[in-house]
Amino acid sequence: MKLPSRSSAVIFSVLFLLGGALISTRLLDSNVSTHTQKKSIIRITLPDKIPKKHLEIPLDCTALNRTGTCPSNYPRAIEEEEPGPRSTCPEYFRWIHEDLRAWAHTGITREAVETAKRTANFRLVIVNGKAYVERYQKSFQTRDVFTLWGILQLLRRYPGKVPDLELMFDCVDWPVVGKSGGYGENGPNTTGPPPLFRYCGDDRTLDIVFPDWSFWGWPEINLKPWEGLQKELREGNTKKRWMEREAYAYWKGNPAVAETRMDLMKCNVSEEHDWNARVFAQDWVKESQQGYKQSDLANQCLHRYKIYIEGSAWSVSQKYIMACDSLTLIVKPHYYDFFTRSLVPVHHYWPIQEHDKCKSIKFAVDWGNSHKHKAQEIGKAASSFIQDELKMDYVYDYMLHLLTQYSKLLTFKPVVPKGAVELCSESMACNAAGLENKFMMESLVKGPSERAPCTIPPPYDPPSLSAVLRRNSNSIKQVELWEKRYWDNQNNSSRLRGIGCYTIYRGD
């Protein structure tokens, strides 16, 4: 029977596919084991190295629940793409070298690491791309949980790139490893300073600064993971043009944590004074009961000026405040985190005097309202820094470079201690509930990065570092000089007005 040409084509295609399937089956049978002659079982194993492009590694909670152990389906390494030019990391990466300089010549001994255990919340060990933790004391809220979660995401993002290491981490705010501890060959502490990781440091200490937990979320106050919140802040900036915003300095937070914040509350508008500040106390208990409706950070870009002030130490709020296009007024800080040392006064922010806050804030706002375009330019430079140089891509790259440089200083081979347990994303996220689970899933790294890490810039040489510090100091002194002249003129004007009124009164 003669078939239509279209039917012939279909039949031919079917026969071709069947033939191909038979050939493929014979080929498979030659490479896999069989239980019977009729049924072939193909065992698929994940290779040690896999292509990284568009690869996603889903959480396997079923395997975790079935075996009680972390799944073994993570790649240990990824194929490198063709080598090409890499982007250079932001300037603040150079401070990695400074933070590790105390051990540059002596290295880091096991004895020194054990010394850091005294105040640590946990010991982190990474061996062959797997993370293990030995806990010593619970941190405040979920700081330790989301710090460890962030490190696990680093391992997912860069499998095979995080070296073996062993470190101690302290989740408390205040740095504790003093520079004056007598460390070194000629001091009483010959082991070198304890290499202790934490979220902030200051000029008197040697603590190693690491990105804080809030980049992956802070469930106790409904603070979302940084990657999504960063986008919301960028959108929030467009809701009200800078010129249309309230011409005052805004701050909202918990004043009870520090005396300097209680002092800031005195700068609020009153019957006697208007210091151009609008400051509000944040009641987190009440806010949680009302569903956090008044603490949406993306809806707080409504003022031309925003105030940053430290709490008991440094505060995670700085990145949110500086993302608003508002001119950030920074009350003289005593602490720094991993990125803030690259902020430049009068370029990224306006410095405020610590011991005369109210007058300093009033001058800053008056100056900004008299120099609107310059004030707007400074605010934009800060938000561009936060949006462009503090992306999660760079946060992970900073973690990678810091841990890599740290591991090079170890004089011993990291080993998993008996009391440590293996950590993986499944063991943390699958058993989490509420906002903890929500934030973990939102900040989960889906798979290996398609881009190579940025290239870390070289360390500062002494003259370059001195020049940076001198530039910042001179900029702050210049603002203080402008401020002094402003208040001298105000006082002179007041005296002249007083003399004028007295003369008129006497003449009457």
Coordinates of C-alpha atoms in Angstrom, one line a residue:
M1 CA 0.0 0.0 0.0
K2 CA 1.3 3.4 -0.9
L3 CA 1.3 5.7 2.2
P4 CA 1.2 9.5 2.1
S5 CA 4.7 11.0 2.3
R6 CA 4.1 12.5 5.8
S7 CA 3.1 9.1 7.2
S8 CA 6.2 7.6 5.7
A9 CA 8.4 10.1 7.4
V10 CA 6.8 9.4 10.8
I11 CA 7.2 5.7 10.5
F12 CA 10.8 6.1 9.4
S13 CA 11.5 8.3 12.4
V14 CA 10.0 5.8 14.8
L15 CA 12.0 3.0 13.3
F16 CA 15.2 5.1 13.5
L17 CA 14.7 5.9 17.2
L18 CA 14.0 2.3 18.1
G19 CA 17.1 1.2 16.3
G20 CA 19.1 3.9 18.1
A21 CA 17.7 2.8 21.4
L22 CA 18.7 -0.8 20.8
I23 CA 22.3 0.3 19.9
S24 CA 22.4 2.5 23.0
T25 CA 21.2 -0.3 25.2
R26 CA 24.0 -2.6 23.9
L27 CA 26.5 0.1 24.6
L28 CA 25.2 0.6 28.1
D29 CA 25.2 -3.1 28.8
S30 CA 28.9 -3.3 28.1
N31 CA 29.6 -0.6 30.8
V32 CA 27.3 -1.3 33.7
S33 CA 26.7 -4.2 36.1
T34 CA 23.4 -6.2 35.8
H35 CA 21.3 -8.1 38.3
T36 CA 19.6 -10.1 35.5
Q37 CA 20.0 -10.6 31.8
K38 CA 16.7 -8.7 31.2
K39 CA 17.2 -5.6 33.5
S40 CA 20.2 -3.3 33.5
I41 CA 20.9 -1.0 36.5
I42 CA 22.9 2.2 35.7
R43 CA 24.7 3.5 38.7
I44 CA 25.3 7.3 38.4
T45 CA 27.9 8.8 40.6
L46 CA 28.8 12.4 40.9
P47 CA 32.4 13.0 39.6
D48 CA 35.0 14.7 41.7
K49 CA 35.1 17.5 39.2
I50 CA 32.0 18.7 37.4
P51 CA 31.3 21.6 35.0
K52 CA 30.1 24.6 37.0
K53 CA 27.9 26.4 34.4
H54 CA 24.3 26.6 35.4
L55 CA 24.8 23.8 38.0
E56 CA 22.3 23.7 40.9
I57 CA 22.7 21.6 43.9
P58 CA 19.3 21.3 45.6
L59 CA 19.0 20.5 49.3
D60 CA 18.5 16.8 50.0
C61 CA 16.4 16.8 53.2
T62 CA 15.2 13.3 52.4
A63 CA 18.7 11.8 52.5
L64 CA 19.4 13.7 55.7
N65 CA 16.3 12.4 57.4
R66 CA 16.9 8.9 56.2
T67 CA 20.6 8.6 57.2
G68 CA 21.0 11.3 59.8
T69 CA 24.1 12.4 58.1
C70 CA 25.0 15.1 55.6
P71 CA 24.4 14.0 52.0
S72 CA 27.5 13.1 49.9
N73 CA 26.3 14.6 46.6
Y74 CA 28.4 17.8 46.8
P75 CA 31.1 18.2 44.3
R76 CA 34.6 18.4 45.8
A77 CA 35.8 20.6 42.9
I78 CA 34.6 22.3 39.8
E79 CA 36.1 22.5 36.3
E80 CA 37.9 25.8 35.7
E81 CA 36.8 27.7 32.6
E82 CA 39.3 29.1 30.2
P83 CA 41.6 31.5 32.1
G84 CA 40.7 35.1 31.4
P85 CA 41.0 38.5 33.0
R86 CA 39.4 38.7 36.5
S87 CA 38.0 41.8 38.1
T88 CA 39.9 43.4 40.9
C89 CA 38.4 43.3 44.3
P90 CA 37.3 46.5 46.0
E91 CA 39.8 48.6 47.9
Y92 CA 38.6 47.3 51.3
F93 CA 40.0 43.9 50.5
R94 CA 43.5 45.3 51.1
W95 CA 42.7 45.4 54.9
I96 CA 42.8 41.6 54.9
H97 CA 46.6 41.9 54.7
E98 CA 46.6 44.4 57.6
D99 CA 44.3 42.2 59.8
L100 CA 46.7 39.2 59.4
R101 CA 49.9 41.2 59.6
A102 CA 50.5 40.3 63.3
W103 CA 51.2 36.7 62.2
A104 CA 53.0 37.4 58.9
H105 CA 56.5 36.5 60.2
T106 CA 55.7 34.0 63.0
G107 CA 52.8 32.1 61.4
I108 CA 49.9 30.8 63.4
T109 CA 50.6 27.9 65.7
R110 CA 48.1 25.4 67.2
E111 CA 49.0 26.7 70.6
A112 CA 48.0 30.2 69.5
V113 CA 44.7 28.9 68.1
E114 CA 43.9 27.1 71.4
T115 CA 44.6 30.3 73.3
A116 CA 41.8 31.9 71.4
K117 CA 39.3 29.3 72.7
R118 CA 39.0 31.3 76.0
T119 CA 36.3 33.6 74.6
A120 CA 35.2 31.7 71.4
N121 CA 31.7 30.6 70.7
F122 CA 32.8 27.9 68.4
R123 CA 35.7 26.3 66.6
L124 CA 35.3 25.9 62.8
V125 CA 37.3 23.2 60.9
I126 CA 37.3 22.8 57.2
V127 CA 38.9 19.6 55.8
N128 CA 38.5 18.5 52.2
G129 CA 35.8 21.0 51.5
K130 CA 33.6 19.8 54.5
A131 CA 32.8 21.9 57.5
Y132 CA 32.9 20.8 61.1
V133 CA 32.0 22.7 64.2
E134 CA 32.8 22.3 67.9
R135 CA 30.6 24.5 70.0
Y136 CA 31.6 26.1 73.3
Q137 CA 28.9 28.5 74.3
K138 CA 25.7 29.7 72.7
S139 CA 25.8 33.1 71.1
F140 CA 23.3 35.9 71.5
Q141 CA 20.2 35.1 69.5
T142 CA 21.1 33.3 66.2
R143 CA 24.4 35.1 65.4
D144 CA 26.4 31.8 65.5
V145 CA 23.7 30.0 63.4
F146 CA 23.7 32.4 60.5
T147 CA 27.5 33.0 60.6
L148 CA 28.0 29.2 60.1
W149 CA 25.2 29.2 57.5
G150 CA 27.1 31.9 55.6
I151 CA 30.3 29.8 55.7
L152 CA 28.4 26.8 54.3
Q153 CA 27.1 28.9 51.5
L154 CA 30.7 29.9 50.7
L155 CA 31.5 26.2 50.4
R156 CA 28.6 25.7 48.0
R157 CA 29.6 28.7 45.9
Y158 CA 33.3 27.8 45.6
P159 CA 33.6 24.0 46.0
G160 CA 37.2 23.0 46.1
K161 CA 38.5 26.5 46.6
V162 CA 38.2 26.9 50.4
P163 CA 41.4 25.5 51.9
D164 CA 41.8 23.3 55.0
L165 CA 41.8 25.4 58.1
E166 CA 41.0 25.6 61.8
L167 CA 39.8 28.8 63.5
M168 CA 38.1 30.2 66.6
F169 CA 35.1 32.5 66.3
D170 CA 33.8 34.9 68.9
C171 CA 30.2 36.3 68.2
V172 CA 30.3 39.0 70.9
D173 CA 30.5 42.6 69.8
W174 CA 33.6 43.8 71.5
P175 CA 37.2 42.9 70.3
V176 CA 39.3 41.5 73.0
V177 CA 42.8 40.6 71.6
G178 CA 44.8 43.7 72.7
K179 CA 47.8 44.9 70.8
S180 CA 49.5 45.6 74.1
G181 CA 49.5 41.9 75.2
G182 CA 53.3 41.5 75.0
Y183 CA 53.2 39.2 72.0
G184 CA 56.3 38.4 70.0
E185 CA 59.9 37.1 70.5
N186 CA 60.8 39.6 73.1
G187 CA 57.5 39.6 75.0
P188 CA 56.1 37.3 77.7
N189 CA 53.6 35.8 75.2
T190 CA 56.0 34.1 72.7
T191 CA 53.2 32.2 70.9
G192 CA 51.9 35.2 69.2
P193 CA 48.5 36.8 69.6
P194 CA 45.4 34.5 69.6
P195 CA 43.9 34.5 66.1
L196 CA 40.3 35.2 67.0
F197 CA 37.6 36.0 64.4
R198 CA 34.7 38.3 65.1
Y199 CA 32.5 41.0 63.4
C200 CA 34.4 44.1 64.3
G201 CA 37.7 45.5 65.5
D202 CA 39.3 48.8 66.7
D203 CA 42.7 50.4 66.6
R204 CA 43.8 48.9 69.9
T205 CA 43.1 45.2 69.1
L206 CA 44.1 42.5 66.7
D207 CA 40.8 40.6 66.3
I208 CA 40.3 39.3 62.7
V209 CA 37.3 41.0 61.1
F210 CA 34.7 38.8 59.3
P211 CA 31.4 39.6 57.6
D212 CA 28.6 39.6 60.2
W213 CA 25.6 37.2 60.4
S214 CA 23.0 39.8 59.2
F215 CA 24.1 39.3 55.5
W216 CA 22.2 36.0 55.7
G217 CA 19.3 37.4 57.8
W218 CA 18.4 38.3 61.4
P219 CA 15.2 36.5 62.2
E220 CA 14.8 38.0 65.7
I221 CA 14.1 41.4 64.2
N222 CA 12.8 40.3 60.8
L223 CA 15.9 41.6 59.0
K224 CA 15.9 39.9 55.6
P225 CA 19.0 38.5 53.9
W226 CA 21.2 41.2 52.3
E227 CA 20.9 40.1 48.7
G228 CA 17.1 40.6 48.6
L229 CA 17.1 43.6 50.9
Q230 CA 19.7 45.3 48.9
K231 CA 17.4 45.2 45.9
E232 CA 14.5 46.5 48.0
L233 CA 16.6 49.4 49.2
R234 CA 17.5 50.3 45.6
E235 CA 13.8 50.4 44.7
G236 CA 13.0 52.3 47.9
N237 CA 15.4 55.0 46.8
T238 CA 13.2 55.8 43.8
K239 CA 10.0 56.5 45.9
K240 CA 11.0 60.0 46.8
R241 CA 13.5 62.3 45.1
W242 CA 16.3 63.7 47.3
M243 CA 15.1 67.3 46.9
E244 CA 11.6 66.3 48.0
R245 CA 12.7 64.5 51.2
E246 CA 12.4 65.8 54.7
A247 CA 15.2 68.3 55.3
Y248 CA 16.2 66.8 58.6
A249 CA 18.5 64.1 60.0
Y250 CA 16.7 60.8 60.8
W251 CA 17.6 58.0 63.2
K252 CA 15.6 55.1 64.6
G253 CA 17.1 52.5 66.8
N254 CA 17.5 51.1 70.3
P255 CA 19.0 53.9 72.5
A256 CA 19.2 51.7 75.6
V257 CA 22.3 49.7 74.4
A258 CA 24.8 52.6 74.8
E259 CA 25.2 55.9 76.6
T260 CA 26.2 57.6 73.3
R261 CA 22.8 56.7 71.9
M262 CA 21.0 58.0 75.0
D263 CA 22.9 61.3 74.4
L264 CA 21.7 61.4 70.8
M265 CA 18.1 61.3 72.0
K266 CA 18.7 64.8 73.5
C267 CA 19.1 66.2 70.0
N268 CA 15.4 65.6 69.2
V269 CA 13.3 68.7 68.5
S270 CA 11.9 70.4 71.6
E271 CA 10.3 73.6 72.7
E272 CA 13.8 75.0 73.4
H273 CA 15.8 73.7 70.4
D274 CA 15.5 72.4 66.9
W275 CA 18.8 70.7 66.2
N276 CA 17.5 69.6 62.7
A277 CA 17.3 66.0 64.0
R278 CA 14.3 63.6 64.2
V279 CA 15.3 60.7 66.3
F280 CA 13.1 57.8 67.5
A281 CA 13.5 55.0 69.9
Q282 CA 12.8 51.5 68.4
D283 CA 10.7 49.2 70.6
W284 CA 11.4 45.8 69.1
V285 CA 8.9 44.0 71.4
K286 CA 6.0 46.3 70.3
E287 CA 7.3 46.2 66.7
S288 CA 7.2 42.3 66.6
Q289 CA 3.6 42.4 68.0
Q290 CA 2.6 44.7 65.2
G291 CA 4.2 42.7 62.4
Y292 CA 7.3 44.9 61.9
K293 CA 5.2 47.4 59.9
Q294 CA 7.2 50.4 61.1
S295 CA 10.7 48.9 60.6
D296 CA 10.7 48.2 56.8
L297 CA 14.1 49.6 55.9
A298 CA 13.1 50.1 52.2
N299 CA 10.5 52.6 53.4
Q300 CA 12.8 54.7 55.4
C301 CA 14.6 56.5 52.6
L302 CA 12.5 59.6 53.3
H303 CA 15.0 62.1 54.7
R304 CA 17.8 64.0 53.1
Y305 CA 20.1 63.0 56.0
K306 CA 20.4 59.8 58.1
I307 CA 22.4 59.3 61.2
Y308 CA 24.7 56.4 62.0
I309 CA 25.8 55.9 65.6
E310 CA 27.4 52.9 67.2
G311 CA 25.7 50.8 69.8
S312 CA 27.6 48.9 72.5
A313 CA 30.2 48.5 69.7
W314 CA 29.8 48.6 65.9
S315 CA 26.3 48.2 64.5
V316 CA 25.1 46.2 61.5
S317 CA 22.8 49.1 60.7
Q318 CA 25.5 51.1 58.8
K319 CA 25.0 49.4 55.4
Y320 CA 21.3 49.9 55.5
I321 CA 21.6 53.6 56.5
M322 CA 24.2 54.3 53.8
A323 CA 22.1 52.6 51.0
C324 CA 19.4 55.4 51.0
D325 CA 21.0 58.1 48.8
S326 CA 20.7 60.3 52.0
L327 CA 23.8 62.1 53.2
T328 CA 25.0 59.8 56.1
L329 CA 26.0 61.6 59.2
I330 CA 28.4 59.3 61.1
V331 CA 28.9 60.1 64.8
K332 CA 32.7 59.5 65.4
P333 CA 33.1 55.7 65.4
H334 CA 35.4 53.7 67.6
Y335 CA 35.0 50.4 65.8
Y336 CA 35.2 49.1 62.2
D337 CA 33.9 46.1 60.3
F338 CA 35.3 44.5 57.2
F339 CA 34.3 47.2 54.7
T340 CA 34.0 50.5 56.6
R341 CA 37.8 51.3 56.6
S342 CA 37.6 52.2 53.0
L343 CA 34.9 54.9 53.5
V344 CA 36.2 58.4 52.9
P345 CA 35.0 61.4 55.0
V346 CA 33.2 64.1 52.9
H347 CA 33.1 61.7 50.0
H348 CA 31.0 58.8 51.4
Y349 CA 29.8 60.5 54.6
W350 CA 29.8 63.6 56.8
P351 CA 31.6 63.3 60.2
I352 CA 29.8 64.2 63.4
Q353 CA 31.6 65.1 66.6
E354 CA 30.9 62.6 69.4
H355 CA 30.9 64.9 72.4
D356 CA 28.8 67.7 70.9
K357 CA 26.4 65.8 68.7
C358 CA 23.5 68.2 68.6
K359 CA 25.4 71.2 67.4
S360 CA 27.4 69.1 65.0
I361 CA 24.2 67.6 63.5
K362 CA 22.6 71.0 63.2
F363 CA 25.6 72.4 61.3
A364 CA 25.7 69.4 59.0
V365 CA 22.1 69.7 58.1
D366 CA 22.3 73.5 57.6
W367 CA 25.4 73.0 55.4
G368 CA 23.7 70.3 53.4
N369 CA 20.6 72.5 52.9
S370 CA 22.8 75.3 51.7
H371 CA 24.9 73.0 49.4
K372 CA 22.2 70.7 48.2
H373 CA 24.0 69.3 45.1
K374 CA 27.2 68.5 47.0
A375 CA 25.2 66.9 49.8
Q376 CA 23.3 64.8 47.3
E377 CA 26.5 63.9 45.6
I378 CA 28.0 62.5 48.9
G379 CA 24.8 60.6 49.6
K380 CA 24.9 59.1 46.1
A381 CA 28.6 58.1 46.5
A382 CA 27.7 56.2 49.6
S383 CA 24.7 54.3 48.2
S384 CA 26.7 53.5 45.1
F385 CA 29.5 52.0 47.3
I386 CA 26.9 49.9 49.2
Q387 CA 25.2 48.7 46.0
D388 CA 28.2 48.1 43.8
E389 CA 31.0 47.2 46.2
L390 CA 29.1 45.4 48.9
K391 CA 27.2 42.9 46.7
M392 CA 27.0 39.4 48.0
D393 CA 29.4 38.4 45.3
Y394 CA 32.1 40.5 47.0
V395 CA 31.0 39.4 50.5
Y396 CA 31.7 35.8 49.5
D397 CA 34.9 36.8 47.8
Y398 CA 36.1 38.6 50.9
M399 CA 35.4 35.5 53.0
L400 CA 37.3 33.3 50.5
H401 CA 40.3 35.5 50.3
L402 CA 40.5 36.1 54.1
L403 CA 40.2 32.4 54.8
T404 CA 42.7 31.5 52.1
Q405 CA 45.3 34.0 53.4
Y406 CA 44.7 32.9 57.0
S407 CA 45.2 29.2 56.1
K408 CA 48.6 30.0 54.5
L409 CA 49.8 31.2 57.9
L410 CA 48.9 28.0 59.8
T411 CA 52.0 26.0 60.9
F412 CA 50.0 22.8 61.6
K413 CA 47.7 20.5 59.7
P414 CA 44.0 21.1 60.6
V415 CA 42.3 18.0 62.0
V416 CA 38.7 17.4 63.0
P417 CA 38.5 17.2 66.8
K418 CA 36.6 14.4 68.5
G419 CA 33.9 16.8 69.8
A420 CA 33.1 18.3 66.4
V421 CA 30.1 17.5 64.2
E422 CA 29.8 17.9 60.5
L423 CA 27.8 20.7 59.2
C424 CA 26.0 21.1 55.9
S425 CA 23.2 23.2 54.5
E426 CA 20.7 20.3 55.0
S427 CA 21.6 19.8 58.7
M428 CA 20.8 23.5 59.3
A429 CA 18.0 24.4 57.0
C430 CA 15.9 21.2 56.9
N431 CA 15.5 21.3 60.7
A432 CA 14.9 25.0 61.0
A433 CA 11.5 26.6 61.3
G434 CA 9.8 29.9 60.9
L435 CA 11.9 32.9 59.8
E436 CA 15.1 30.9 60.3
N437 CA 14.1 28.4 57.7
K438 CA 12.7 31.2 55.4
F439 CA 15.9 33.3 55.6
M440 CA 18.1 30.2 55.0
M441 CA 16.2 29.3 51.9
E442 CA 16.2 32.8 50.6
S443 CA 20.0 33.1 51.1
L444 CA 20.8 29.5 49.9
V445 CA 23.5 29.5 47.2
K446 CA 21.9 27.4 44.5
G447 CA 25.2 26.1 43.1
P448 CA 28.8 26.9 42.2
S449 CA 29.5 30.4 41.0
E450 CA 29.8 30.9 37.2
R451 CA 32.3 33.7 37.8
A452 CA 35.8 33.4 39.3
P453 CA 36.6 35.2 42.5
C454 CA 37.9 38.7 42.1
T455 CA 41.6 39.3 42.4
I456 CA 42.7 40.6 45.8
P457 CA 44.7 43.8 45.6
P458 CA 48.2 43.9 47.1
P459 CA 48.8 45.1 50.7
Y460 CA 49.4 48.7 51.5
D461 CA 53.0 49.7 51.8
P462 CA 53.7 51.9 54.9
P463 CA 53.8 55.2 53.0
S464 CA 50.5 54.4 51.2
L465 CA 48.7 53.4 54.4
S466 CA 50.0 56.5 56.1
A467 CA 48.7 58.6 53.2
V468 CA 45.2 57.1 53.5
L469 CA 45.0 57.7 57.2
R470 CA 46.3 61.2 56.9
R471 CA 43.8 62.0 54.2
N472 CA 40.9 60.8 56.3
S473 CA 42.1 62.7 59.4
N474 CA 42.6 65.9 57.4
S475 CA 39.1 65.7 56.0
I476 CA 37.6 65.3 59.4
K477 CA 39.7 68.2 60.8
Q478 CA 38.5 70.4 57.9
V479 CA 34.8 69.7 58.7
E480 CA 35.5 70.5 62.4
L481 CA 37.1 73.8 61.3
W482 CA 34.0 74.7 59.2
E483 CA 31.8 73.8 62.1
K484 CA 33.7 76.0 64.5
R485 CA 33.6 79.0 62.2
Y486 CA 29.8 78.4 61.8
W487 CA 29.1 78.5 65.5
D488 CA 31.5 81.4 66.0
N489 CA 29.5 83.3 63.5
Q490 CA 26.3 82.2 65.1
N491 CA 27.5 83.3 68.5
N492 CA 28.8 86.7 67.2
S493 CA 25.5 87.3 65.5
S494 CA 23.6 86.5 68.7
R495 CA 25.8 88.9 70.7
L496 CA 25.3 91.6 68.1
R497 CA 21.6 91.1 68.2
G498 CA 21.7 91.3 72.0
I499 CA 23.7 94.5 71.9
G500 CA 21.3 96.0 69.4
C501 CA 18.3 95.1 71.5
Y502 CA 20.0 96.5 74.7
T503 CA 20.8 99.8 72.9
I504 CA 17.3 100.2 71.7
Y505 CA 15.9 99.4 75.1
R506 CA 18.3 102.0 76.8
G507 CA 17.4 104.5 74.2
D508 CA 13.7 104.1 74.9

